[in-house]
Amino acid sequence: MPPSPPDLGPAPYLITREQSPPNLEFPFRNLNARVTPTASFYVRSHFPTPFLTAEDWSLTVGGAVTRPLRLGLAELRALPARTLTATMECAGNGRVFLTPRRRGVAWELGAVGTAEWTGVPLSKVLERAGLLGTACEVVLEGADRGTLTDPLPTPGDIPYARSVPLDKALGDVLLAYRMNGEALTPNHGFPVRAVVPGWYGMASVKWLTSVQVTAEPFQGYFQTVDYAYWETRDGLPPQLRPIGAMEVKATIARPAPHEEVPCDAVYEVAGAAWAGETDVARVEVSVDGGCTWREAEFLDPPTPHVWRRWRFAWHTPIRPGRRTLVARATDARDRTQPGAHDPARGGYMITHPLPVEVDVRERSP
Ligand SMILES: Nc1nc2c(c(=O)[nH]1)N[C@H]1C(S)=C(S)[C@@H](COP(=O)(O)O)O[C@H]1N2
Ligand SMILES: [Mo]
């Protein structure tokens, strides 16, 4: 007989990691849908939420373009729209499991979610503005601003801004005004945010008010001081690179860490896996701390930029004791997860498999 499902608590809700600015985490053990309801979608904000109005909002498009322009919300909405589903993960997701501890919000597993985004392709807006031949990056800036001291003091009051390379900007970046079929909520960037499919969340600028085409790589705080890492390649000196595409990763939703699991039962191990700009090809699960692996079954088809939920029927041990579960994913280009966290990544891009320890218990009579 299958065990009764774990008590998931009231749904939907978010774990408060920081009250203000709001930094809220999805309790990942509640994963039960391909698309995360907006009320359960994590929130990552560096500055207080700016409360913008649809009437007053406008988007400035300038820089290395032939026709700088300004668009109101009605004008943006009048352009041909697209809807796409994309998984977004904060680059610091899983940070709390690193030793030694790293600076930054103490995310467990749930700074990740999947939503259906509707908006105008950034390429359409850039087409209207006309790119100059010198164009190399597109800087996206939000209406939120403030000062920070961590990891370094900001040069006074700064806005949140990030750039994307021109090919990505002309590819699939969306200027989204709907999330899961509704207007964006204030915390998720009302009225318009960028969605950069397949990239860590920091690129998907919320409360977007400015798009500037540049002829030089952007050197902003969130590009070079924060959300950057030292890339080491054989024979080359380390190079500071802005964080970009998400890397392949599988996460276990159930059992949750330290959950009690009945012995001699069939327990459905469940989770999700994502791989940034490519597809997840395979997920394997180990119920013996990584000694032996078996393939999990997918609940979702491979879809660009969207996680695939997976499950694995675990016949739990006959006798009580501690067990360690691990999951690992491989992407369509045959890349898999690293065995350990690379310290050069700091508190970001945490993709090594995270073991989940459980207590196998005698079944209650
Ligand atoms: N304007 C602005 N955009 C932002 C941020 C921010 O602080 N300000 N945080 C970024 C980070 S680090 C992440 S992970 C995502 C989170 O998006 P969400 O809050 O809708 O989940 O927004 C990104 N866009
Ligand atoms: Mo993030």
mmCIF file of C-alpha atoms and ligand atoms in Angstrom:
data_model
loop_
_atom_site.group_PDB
_atom_site.id
_atom_site.type_symbol
_atom_site.label_atom_id
_atom_site.label_comp_id
_atom_site.label_asym_id
_atom_site.label_seq_id
_atom_site.Cartn_x
_atom_site.Cartn_y
_atom_site.Cartn_z
ATOM 1 C CA MET A 1 0.000 0.000 0.000
ATOM 2 C CA PRO A 2 1.471 3.417 -0.877
ATOM 3 C CA PRO A 3 2.221 5.699 2.075
ATOM 4 C CA SER A 4 -0.034 8.672 2.602
ATOM 5 C CA PRO A 5 1.307 11.783 0.878
ATOM 6 C CA PRO A 6 3.499 14.081 2.958
ATOM 7 C CA ASP A 7 1.807 16.961 4.732
ATOM 8 C CA LEU A 8 2.650 19.897 2.490
ATOM 9 C CA GLY A 9 1.141 22.573 4.713
ATOM 10 C CA PRO A 10 -1.179 25.275 3.486
ATOM 11 C CA ALA A 11 -0.650 26.155 -0.170
ATOM 12 C CA PRO A 12 0.186 28.458 -1.758
ATOM 13 C CA TYR A 13 2.614 30.291 0.429
ATOM 14 C CA LEU A 14 6.170 31.588 0.413
ATOM 15 C CA ILE A 15 8.908 31.439 3.024
ATOM 16 C CA THR A 16 10.074 34.914 4.048
ATOM 17 C CA ARG A 17 13.863 35.132 3.802
ATOM 18 C CA GLU A 18 13.875 38.932 4.086
ATOM 19 C CA GLN A 19 10.976 41.173 4.952
ATOM 20 C CA SER A 20 12.173 44.285 3.153
ATOM 21 C CA PRO A 21 13.134 44.340 0.448
ATOM 22 C CA PRO A 22 10.910 41.289 -0.098
ATOM 23 C CA ASN A 23 12.889 38.096 -0.621
ATOM 24 C CA LEU A 24 10.505 35.171 -0.598
ATOM 25 C CA GLU A 25 11.091 31.504 -1.305
ATOM 26 C CA PHE A 26 8.869 28.797 -2.755
ATOM 27 C CA PRO A 27 8.773 25.783 -0.387
ATOM 28 C CA PHE A 28 10.172 23.415 -3.003
ATOM 29 C CA ARG A 29 8.670 20.316 -1.363
ATOM 30 C CA ASN A 30 5.267 21.679 -2.510
ATOM 31 C CA LEU A 31 6.195 21.275 -6.183
ATOM 32 C CA ASN A 32 3.103 19.837 -7.820
ATOM 33 C CA ALA A 33 2.619 21.644 -11.119
ATOM 34 C CA ARG A 34 4.636 22.414 -14.227
ATOM 35 C CA VAL A 35 3.658 26.089 -14.038
ATOM 36 C CA THR A 36 4.149 27.693 -10.625
ATOM 37 C CA PRO A 37 1.120 29.707 -9.475
ATOM 38 C CA THR A 38 2.101 33.377 -9.214
ATOM 39 C CA ALA A 39 1.303 33.393 -5.485
ATOM 40 C CA SER A 40 3.942 30.648 -5.018
ATOM 41 C CA PHE A 41 6.585 32.159 -7.312
ATOM 42 C CA TYR A 42 9.741 33.239 -5.453
ATOM 43 C CA VAL A 43 10.564 36.935 -5.164
ATOM 44 C CA ARG A 44 14.106 38.303 -5.326
ATOM 45 C CA SER A 45 14.446 42.078 -4.973
ATOM 46 C CA HIS A 46 17.504 44.146 -4.112
ATOM 47 C CA PHE A 47 15.650 47.391 -3.429
ATOM 48 C CA PRO A 48 12.158 48.264 -2.192
ATOM 49 C CA THR A 49 9.388 47.534 -4.687
ATOM 50 C CA PRO A 50 8.655 50.629 -6.794
ATOM 51 C CA PHE A 51 4.907 51.079 -7.175
ATOM 52 C CA LEU A 52 4.468 52.152 -10.782
ATOM 53 C CA THR A 53 1.176 52.932 -12.493
ATOM 54 C CA ALA A 54 0.075 51.817 -15.953
ATOM 55 C CA GLU A 55 -0.750 55.435 -16.850
ATOM 56 C CA ASP A 56 2.604 56.943 -15.904
ATOM 57 C CA TRP A 57 4.897 54.134 -17.008
ATOM 58 C CA SER A 58 6.953 54.495 -20.140
ATOM 59 C CA LEU A 59 9.920 52.748 -21.691
ATOM 60 C CA THR A 60 12.849 54.732 -23.088
ATOM 61 C CA VAL A 61 14.821 53.078 -25.891
ATOM 62 C CA GLY A 62 18.095 54.733 -26.820
ATOM 63 C CA GLY A 63 21.850 54.475 -27.146
ATOM 64 C CA ALA A 64 23.356 53.021 -30.320
ATOM 65 C CA VAL A 65 20.114 53.262 -32.320
ATOM 66 C CA THR A 66 18.999 55.396 -35.266
ATOM 67 C CA ARG A 67 15.580 56.392 -33.834
ATOM 68 C CA PRO A 68 15.500 56.709 -30.034
ATOM 69 C CA LEU A 69 11.931 56.197 -28.868
ATOM 70 C CA ARG A 70 9.596 56.179 -25.934
ATOM 71 C CA LEU A 71 6.709 53.736 -25.573
ATOM 72 C CA GLY A 72 3.734 53.921 -23.240
ATOM 73 C CA LEU A 73 2.055 50.767 -21.949
ATOM 74 C CA ALA A 74 -0.822 50.963 -24.456
ATOM 75 C CA GLU A 75 1.689 51.327 -27.307
ATOM 76 C CA LEU A 76 3.677 48.345 -26.094
ATOM 77 C CA ARG A 77 0.531 46.254 -25.735
ATOM 78 C CA ALA A 78 -0.497 47.199 -29.290
ATOM 79 C CA LEU A 79 2.610 45.449 -30.692
ATOM 80 C CA PRO A 80 2.363 41.739 -31.645
ATOM 81 C CA ALA A 81 2.596 39.654 -28.475
ATOM 82 C CA ARG A 82 4.114 36.264 -27.757
ATOM 83 C CA THR A 83 3.580 33.867 -24.883
ATOM 84 C CA LEU A 84 6.342 31.579 -23.690
ATOM 85 C CA THR A 85 6.875 29.356 -20.694
ATOM 86 C CA ALA A 86 10.202 29.719 -18.934
ATOM 87 C CA THR A 87 11.819 28.485 -15.740
ATOM 88 C CA MET A 88 13.650 31.157 -13.772
ATOM 89 C CA GLU A 89 16.158 30.370 -11.051
ATOM 90 C CA CYS A 90 18.022 32.826 -8.870
ATOM 91 C CA ALA A 91 21.768 32.352 -9.315
ATOM 92 C CA GLY A 92 22.037 32.077 -5.502
ATOM 93 C CA ASN A 93 19.474 29.282 -5.166
ATOM 94 C CA GLY A 94 20.790 26.586 -2.792
ATOM 95 C CA ARG A 95 23.334 28.927 -1.200
ATOM 96 C CA VAL A 96 22.481 27.861 2.351
ATOM 97 C CA PHE A 97 23.936 24.396 1.620
ATOM 98 C CA LEU A 98 27.415 25.746 0.849
ATOM 99 C CA THR A 99 30.278 25.400 3.297
ATOM 100 C CA PRO A 100 31.849 27.722 4.164
ATOM 101 C CA ARG A 101 28.821 30.029 4.302
ATOM 102 C CA ARG A 102 28.564 32.686 1.624
ATOM 103 C CA ARG A 103 27.184 36.179 1.791
ATOM 104 C CA GLY A 104 23.726 36.798 0.392
ATOM 105 C CA VAL A 105 20.150 35.675 0.918
ATOM 106 C CA ALA A 106 19.988 32.234 2.594
ATOM 107 C CA TRP A 107 18.075 30.406 -0.123
ATOM 108 C CA GLU A 108 17.331 26.703 0.289
ATOM 109 C CA LEU A 109 15.915 24.941 -2.804
ATOM 110 C CA GLY A 110 13.022 27.173 -3.804
ATOM 111 C CA ALA A 111 14.412 30.323 -5.437
ATOM 112 C CA VAL A 112 13.145 28.865 -8.703
ATOM 113 C CA GLY A 113 9.836 28.744 -10.538
ATOM 114 C CA THR A 114 8.208 28.357 -13.923
ATOM 115 C CA ALA A 115 5.713 30.807 -15.386
ATOM 116 C CA GLU A 116 3.943 31.574 -18.611
ATOM 117 C CA TRP A 117 5.040 35.018 -19.764
ATOM 118 C CA THR A 118 3.273 37.205 -22.316
ATOM 119 C CA GLY A 119 4.765 40.294 -23.890
ATOM 120 C CA VAL A 120 6.558 41.810 -26.841
ATOM 121 C CA PRO A 121 9.827 40.369 -28.155
ATOM 122 C CA LEU A 122 12.655 42.810 -27.393
ATOM 123 C CA SER A 123 13.773 42.287 -31.023
ATOM 124 C CA LYS A 124 10.576 44.013 -32.260
ATOM 125 C CA VAL A 125 11.273 47.101 -30.174
ATOM 126 C CA LEU A 126 14.931 47.160 -31.226
ATOM 127 C CA GLU A 127 13.859 46.803 -34.867
ATOM 128 C CA ARG A 128 11.704 49.910 -34.510
ATOM 129 C CA ALA A 129 14.567 51.842 -32.957
ATOM 130 C CA GLY A 130 17.029 50.674 -35.621
ATOM 131 C CA LEU A 131 20.393 49.336 -34.445
ATOM 132 C CA LEU A 132 23.644 51.070 -35.321
ATOM 133 C CA GLY A 133 26.475 48.911 -36.613
ATOM 134 C CA THR A 134 28.417 49.461 -33.369
ATOM 135 C CA ALA A 135 25.719 47.829 -31.180
ATOM 136 C CA CYS A 136 27.097 45.068 -28.943
ATOM 137 C CA GLU A 137 24.937 44.797 -25.801
ATOM 138 C CA VAL A 138 21.543 45.903 -24.551
ATOM 139 C CA VAL A 139 21.345 47.363 -21.043
ATOM 140 C CA LEU A 140 18.035 46.794 -19.255
ATOM 141 C CA GLU A 141 17.302 49.139 -16.344
ATOM 142 C CA GLY A 142 14.581 49.006 -13.704
ATOM 143 C CA ALA A 143 12.809 51.772 -11.813
ATOM 144 C CA ASP A 144 14.017 50.452 -8.438
ATOM 145 C CA ARG A 145 17.079 51.997 -6.879
ATOM 146 C CA GLY A 146 19.043 52.361 -3.688
ATOM 147 C CA THR A 147 22.379 51.784 -2.017
ATOM 148 C CA LEU A 148 24.031 48.516 -0.980
ATOM 149 C CA THR A 149 27.131 47.700 1.057
ATOM 150 C CA ASP A 150 27.423 44.029 0.110
ATOM 151 C CA PRO A 151 29.547 42.678 -1.609
ATOM 152 C CA LEU A 152 30.969 46.226 -2.007
ATOM 153 C CA PRO A 153 29.485 49.677 -1.415
ATOM 154 C CA THR A 154 27.533 50.931 -4.422
ATOM 155 C CA PRO A 155 28.702 54.249 -5.862
ATOM 156 C CA GLY A 156 25.837 56.079 -4.140
ATOM 157 C CA ASP A 157 22.262 55.528 -5.184
ATOM 158 C CA ILE A 158 22.056 53.200 -8.207
ATOM 159 C CA PRO A 159 19.270 51.607 -10.243
ATOM 160 C CA TYR A 160 19.065 47.860 -10.835
ATOM 161 C CA ALA A 161 20.515 47.227 -14.312
ATOM 162 C CA ARG A 162 21.868 44.295 -16.290
ATOM 163 C CA SER A 163 22.891 43.778 -19.896
ATOM 164 C CA VAL A 164 22.353 40.986 -22.387
ATOM 165 C CA PRO A 165 24.543 40.433 -25.439
ATOM 166 C CA LEU A 166 23.012 41.584 -28.721
ATOM 167 C CA ASP A 167 22.411 38.079 -30.116
ATOM 168 C CA LYS A 168 20.423 37.089 -27.030
ATOM 169 C CA ALA A 169 18.522 40.415 -27.075
ATOM 170 C CA LEU A 170 17.559 39.815 -30.715
ATOM 171 C CA GLY A 171 16.775 36.177 -29.950
ATOM 172 C CA ASP A 172 14.138 35.271 -27.393
ATOM 173 C CA VAL A 173 14.132 38.072 -24.762
ATOM 174 C CA LEU A 174 10.587 39.144 -23.967
ATOM 175 C CA LEU A 175 9.299 42.445 -22.551
ATOM 176 C CA ALA A 176 6.585 40.782 -20.484
ATOM 177 C CA TYR A 177 3.458 42.441 -19.118
ATOM 178 C CA ARG A 178 1.613 39.261 -18.165
ATOM 179 C CA MET A 179 2.575 36.390 -15.888
ATOM 180 C CA ASN A 180 0.379 33.282 -15.926
ATOM 181 C CA GLY A 181 -2.311 35.177 -17.836
ATOM 182 C CA GLU A 182 -2.618 38.124 -15.429
ATOM 183 C CA ALA A 183 -0.984 41.537 -15.216
ATOM 184 C CA LEU A 184 2.364 41.330 -13.401
ATOM 185 C CA THR A 185 2.105 41.796 -9.638
ATOM 186 C CA PRO A 186 4.096 44.666 -8.062
ATOM 187 C CA ASN A 187 6.728 42.287 -6.644
ATOM 188 C CA HIS A 188 7.257 40.594 -10.015
ATOM 189 C CA GLY A 189 7.846 43.846 -11.902
ATOM 190 C CA PHE A 190 4.545 45.594 -12.730
ATOM 191 C CA PRO A 191 3.910 46.845 -15.322
ATOM 192 C CA VAL A 192 6.705 45.447 -17.532
ATOM 193 C CA ARG A 193 9.720 43.235 -16.942
ATOM 194 C CA ALA A 194 12.278 41.542 -19.138
ATOM 195 C CA VAL A 195 12.260 37.751 -19.335
ATOM 196 C CA VAL A 196 15.557 36.274 -20.503
ATOM 197 C CA PRO A 197 14.726 32.595 -21.148
ATOM 198 C CA GLY A 198 17.299 30.077 -19.982
ATOM 199 C CA TRP A 199 19.310 32.605 -17.984
ATOM 200 C CA TYR A 200 19.601 32.966 -14.237
ATOM 201 C CA GLY A 201 16.998 35.367 -12.862
ATOM 202 C CA MET A 202 19.279 38.397 -12.443
ATOM 203 C CA ALA A 203 19.046 39.093 -16.201
ATOM 204 C CA SER A 204 15.238 39.356 -16.170
ATOM 205 C CA VAL A 205 15.034 42.981 -15.079
ATOM 206 C CA LYS A 206 11.782 43.930 -13.316
ATOM 207 C CA TRP A 207 10.034 47.343 -13.442
ATOM 208 C CA LEU A 208 11.781 47.887 -16.767
ATOM 209 C CA THR A 209 11.896 51.562 -17.784
ATOM 210 C CA SER A 210 14.979 51.850 -19.972
ATOM 211 C CA VAL A 211 16.568 49.864 -22.793
ATOM 212 C CA GLN A 212 19.936 51.253 -23.895
ATOM 213 C CA VAL A 213 21.948 49.762 -26.735
ATOM 214 C CA THR A 214 25.671 50.057 -26.061
ATOM 215 C CA ALA A 215 28.793 49.750 -28.165
ATOM 216 C CA GLU A 216 30.824 48.506 -25.162
ATOM 217 C CA PRO A 217 30.337 45.717 -22.631
ATOM 218 C CA PHE A 218 28.302 47.096 -19.702
ATOM 219 C CA GLN A 219 30.289 47.576 -16.494
ATOM 220 C CA GLY A 220 27.410 48.109 -14.029
ATOM 221 C CA TYR A 221 27.444 46.979 -10.391
ATOM 222 C CA PHE A 222 25.144 43.973 -10.956
ATOM 223 C CA GLN A 223 27.256 42.983 -13.972
ATOM 224 C CA THR A 224 30.783 43.164 -12.580
ATOM 225 C CA VAL A 225 30.688 43.515 -8.774
ATOM 226 C CA ASP A 226 27.697 41.295 -8.064
ATOM 227 C CA TYR A 227 26.477 38.414 -10.269
ATOM 228 C CA ALA A 228 29.927 37.912 -11.759
ATOM 229 C CA TYR A 229 32.400 35.062 -11.271
ATOM 230 C CA TRP A 230 35.956 34.147 -12.104
ATOM 231 C CA GLU A 231 36.061 31.859 -15.078
ATOM 232 C CA THR A 232 39.105 29.632 -15.196
ATOM 233 C CA ARG A 233 40.035 27.955 -18.450
ATOM 234 C CA ASP A 234 43.101 25.814 -18.927
ATOM 235 C CA GLY A 235 46.159 27.925 -19.512
ATOM 236 C CA LEU A 236 44.381 31.269 -19.294
ATOM 237 C CA PRO A 237 44.435 33.724 -16.400
ATOM 238 C CA PRO A 238 41.060 33.857 -14.567
ATOM 239 C CA GLN A 239 38.601 36.209 -16.237
ATOM 240 C CA LEU A 240 35.733 38.014 -14.555
ATOM 241 C CA ARG A 241 32.529 37.094 -16.371
ATOM 242 C CA PRO A 242 28.942 38.165 -15.796
ATOM 243 C CA ILE A 243 26.702 35.211 -14.904
ATOM 244 C CA GLY A 244 24.523 34.172 -17.850
ATOM 245 C CA ALA A 245 22.741 30.959 -18.821
ATOM 246 C CA MET A 246 21.500 28.506 -16.193
ATOM 247 C CA GLU A 247 23.405 25.249 -15.927
ATOM 248 C CA VAL A 248 21.956 21.759 -15.767
ATOM 249 C CA LYS A 249 20.570 20.809 -12.355
ATOM 250 C CA ALA A 250 18.134 18.377 -10.748
ATOM 251 C CA THR A 251 16.463 19.103 -7.427
ATOM 252 C CA ILE A 252 14.577 16.725 -5.142
ATOM 253 C CA ALA A 253 11.247 18.076 -3.909
ATOM 254 C CA ARG A 254 10.143 14.974 -2.002
ATOM 255 C CA PRO A 255 11.305 13.630 0.324
ATOM 256 C CA ALA A 256 12.279 16.894 1.953
ATOM 257 C CA PRO A 257 15.518 16.956 3.979
ATOM 258 C CA HIS A 258 15.109 14.954 7.225
ATOM 259 C CA GLU A 259 11.622 13.778 6.312
ATOM 260 C CA GLU A 260 10.492 10.556 7.979
ATOM 261 C CA VAL A 261 9.872 7.868 5.404
ATOM 262 C CA PRO A 262 8.125 4.539 6.193
ATOM 263 C CA CYS A 263 10.196 1.379 5.744
ATOM 264 C CA ASP A 264 9.213 -1.403 3.363
ATOM 265 C CA ALA A 265 6.956 0.847 1.297
ATOM 266 C CA VAL A 266 6.895 2.404 -2.136
ATOM 267 C CA TYR A 267 7.732 6.099 -1.819
ATOM 268 C CA GLU A 268 7.469 8.361 -4.841
ATOM 269 C CA VAL A 269 10.644 10.456 -4.967
ATOM 270 C CA ALA A 270 9.794 13.593 -6.969
ATOM 271 C CA GLY A 271 11.539 16.672 -8.256
ATOM 272 C CA ALA A 272 12.354 18.831 -11.245
ATOM 273 C CA ALA A 273 15.366 19.370 -13.482
ATOM 274 C CA TRP A 274 16.291 22.239 -15.777
ATOM 275 C CA ALA A 275 19.156 23.033 -18.117
ATOM 276 C CA GLY A 276 19.032 26.692 -19.151
ATOM 277 C CA GLU A 277 19.172 27.093 -22.897
ATOM 278 C CA THR A 278 19.098 23.390 -23.653
ATOM 279 C CA ASP A 279 16.877 20.433 -22.688
ATOM 280 C CA VAL A 280 17.196 17.993 -19.820
ATOM 281 C CA ALA A 281 17.833 14.567 -21.357
ATOM 282 C CA ARG A 282 18.127 12.344 -18.288
ATOM 283 C CA VAL A 283 17.652 12.358 -14.522
ATOM 284 C CA GLU A 284 19.149 9.669 -12.310
ATOM 285 C CA VAL A 285 18.426 9.019 -8.661
ATOM 286 C CA SER A 286 20.581 7.356 -6.041
ATOM 287 C CA VAL A 287 19.057 6.111 -2.774
ATOM 288 C CA ASP A 288 22.411 5.025 -1.328
ATOM 289 C CA GLY A 289 24.322 8.290 -1.175
ATOM 290 C CA GLY A 290 25.609 8.148 -4.756
ATOM 291 C CA CYS A 291 26.917 4.547 -4.992
ATOM 292 C CA THR A 292 24.335 3.279 -7.450
ATOM 293 C CA TRP A 293 22.040 5.218 -9.799
ATOM 294 C CA ARG A 294 18.743 4.496 -11.524
ATOM 295 C CA GLU A 295 16.917 6.472 -14.120
ATOM 296 C CA ALA A 296 13.908 8.561 -13.122
ATOM 297 C CA GLU A 297 10.766 8.930 -15.212
ATOM 298 C CA PHE A 298 9.741 12.312 -16.641
ATOM 299 C CA LEU A 299 6.291 13.796 -16.107
ATOM 300 C CA ASP A 300 6.883 16.611 -18.606
ATOM 301 C CA PRO A 301 8.152 16.541 -22.186
ATOM 302 C CA PRO A 302 11.424 18.286 -23.080
ATOM 303 C CA THR A 303 10.550 21.940 -23.800
ATOM 304 C CA PRO A 304 13.102 24.690 -24.374
ATOM 305 C CA HIS A 305 13.707 26.778 -21.226
ATOM 306 C CA VAL A 306 11.232 24.829 -19.090
ATOM 307 C CA TRP A 307 11.993 22.417 -16.278
ATOM 308 C CA ARG A 308 10.900 18.805 -16.459
ATOM 309 C CA ARG A 309 9.312 17.281 -13.409
ATOM 310 C CA TRP A 310 10.416 13.703 -12.723
ATOM 311 C CA ARG A 311 9.611 10.875 -10.337
ATOM 312 C CA PHE A 312 11.122 7.672 -9.134
ATOM 313 C CA ALA A 313 9.413 4.813 -7.283
ATOM 314 C CA TRP A 314 11.626 3.959 -4.331
ATOM 315 C CA HIS A 315 11.034 0.702 -2.533
ATOM 316 C CA THR A 316 12.227 1.829 0.874
ATOM 317 C CA PRO A 317 14.491 -0.384 3.005
ATOM 318 C CA ILE A 318 12.985 -3.201 5.065
ATOM 319 C CA ARG A 319 14.756 -1.903 8.201
ATOM 320 C CA PRO A 320 14.793 1.573 9.725
ATOM 321 C CA GLY A 321 17.862 3.798 9.427
ATOM 322 C CA ARG A 322 19.319 6.858 7.759
ATOM 323 C CA ARG A 323 19.384 7.090 3.988
ATOM 324 C CA THR A 324 20.842 9.681 1.650
ATOM 325 C CA LEU A 325 19.129 10.426 -1.647
ATOM 326 C CA VAL A 326 20.795 12.258 -4.524
ATOM 327 C CA ALA A 327 19.539 13.216 -7.986
ATOM 328 C CA ARG A 328 21.561 14.314 -10.980
ATOM 329 C CA ALA A 329 20.587 15.531 -14.424
ATOM 330 C CA THR A 330 22.270 15.393 -17.823
ATOM 331 C CA ASP A 331 21.394 17.809 -20.604
ATOM 332 C CA ALA A 332 20.873 17.265 -24.331
ATOM 333 C CA ARG A 333 24.516 18.205 -24.961
ATOM 334 C CA ASP A 334 25.616 15.457 -22.551
ATOM 335 C CA ARG A 335 26.757 17.843 -19.850
ATOM 336 C CA THR A 336 26.080 16.785 -16.290
ATOM 337 C CA GLN A 337 26.377 18.325 -12.830
ATOM 338 C CA PRO A 338 29.794 18.892 -11.239
ATOM 339 C CA GLY A 339 30.730 16.689 -8.291
ATOM 340 C CA ALA A 340 31.382 19.669 -6.012
ATOM 341 C CA HIS A 341 30.806 23.419 -5.921
ATOM 342 C CA ASP A 342 33.535 25.377 -7.703
ATOM 343 C CA PRO A 343 34.724 28.062 -5.232
ATOM 344 C CA ALA A 344 35.348 30.418 -8.196
ATOM 345 C CA ARG A 345 31.568 30.663 -8.500
ATOM 346 C CA GLY A 346 31.303 32.154 -5.001
ATOM 347 C CA GLY A 347 27.739 31.931 -3.727
ATOM 348 C CA TYR A 348 26.278 31.534 -7.227
ATOM 349 C CA MET A 349 25.470 28.833 -9.791
ATOM 350 C CA ILE A 350 25.087 26.113 -7.178
ATOM 351 C CA THR A 351 24.592 23.048 -9.355
ATOM 352 C CA HIS A 352 26.425 20.193 -7.667
ATOM 353 C CA PRO A 353 23.975 17.486 -6.501
ATOM 354 C CA LEU A 354 22.592 18.268 -3.045
ATOM 355 C CA PRO A 355 22.101 15.138 -0.918
ATOM 356 C CA VAL A 356 18.808 14.721 0.945
ATOM 357 C CA GLU A 357 19.060 12.763 4.169
ATOM 358 C CA VAL A 358 15.942 10.990 5.401
ATOM 359 C CA ASP A 359 14.919 8.859 8.375
ATOM 360 C CA VAL A 360 13.495 5.512 7.405
ATOM 361 C CA ARG A 361 11.104 4.614 10.236
ATOM 362 C CA GLU A 362 9.063 1.637 11.349
ATOM 363 C CA ARG A 363 5.527 2.120 10.065
ATOM 364 C CA SER A 364 3.134 3.204 12.770
ATOM 365 C CA PRO A 365 0.724 0.376 13.635
HETATM 366 N N1 LIG B 1 14.657 45.771 -11.295
HETATM 367 C C1 LIG B 1 15.048 44.621 -10.739
HETATM 368 N N2 LIG B 1 15.009 43.505 -11.479
HETATM 369 C C2 LIG B 1 15.386 42.333 -10.958
HETATM 370 C C3 LIG B 1 15.872 42.241 -9.631
HETATM 371 C C4 LIG B 1 15.894 43.436 -8.863
HETATM 372 O O1 LIG B 1 16.282 43.440 -7.683
HETATM 373 N N3 LIG B 1 15.467 44.602 -9.452
HETATM 374 N N4 LIG B 1 16.302 41.017 -9.146
HETATM 375 C C5 LIG B 1 16.741 40.045 -10.159
HETATM 376 C C6 LIG B 1 16.997 38.725 -9.627
HETATM 377 S S1 LIG B 1 18.480 38.503 -8.852
HETATM 378 C C7 LIG B 1 16.127 37.676 -9.830
HETATM 379 S S2 LIG B 1 16.539 36.119 -9.328
HETATM 380 C C8 LIG B 1 14.828 37.883 -10.504
HETATM 381 C C9 LIG B 1 13.691 37.394 -9.629
HETATM 382 O O2 LIG B 1 12.463 37.633 -10.231
HETATM 383 P P1 LIG B 1 11.131 37.430 -9.353
HETATM 384 O O3 LIG B 1 11.243 38.285 -8.129
HETATM 385 O O4 LIG B 1 9.991 37.776 -10.224
HETATM 386 O O5 LIG B 1 11.125 35.967 -8.990
HETATM 387 O O6 LIG B 1 14.592 39.248 -10.804
HETATM 388 C C10 LIG B 1 15.724 39.939 -11.286
HETATM 389 N N5 LIG B 1 15.315 41.243 -11.734
HETATM 390 MO MO MO B 2 18.726 36.259 -8.414
#
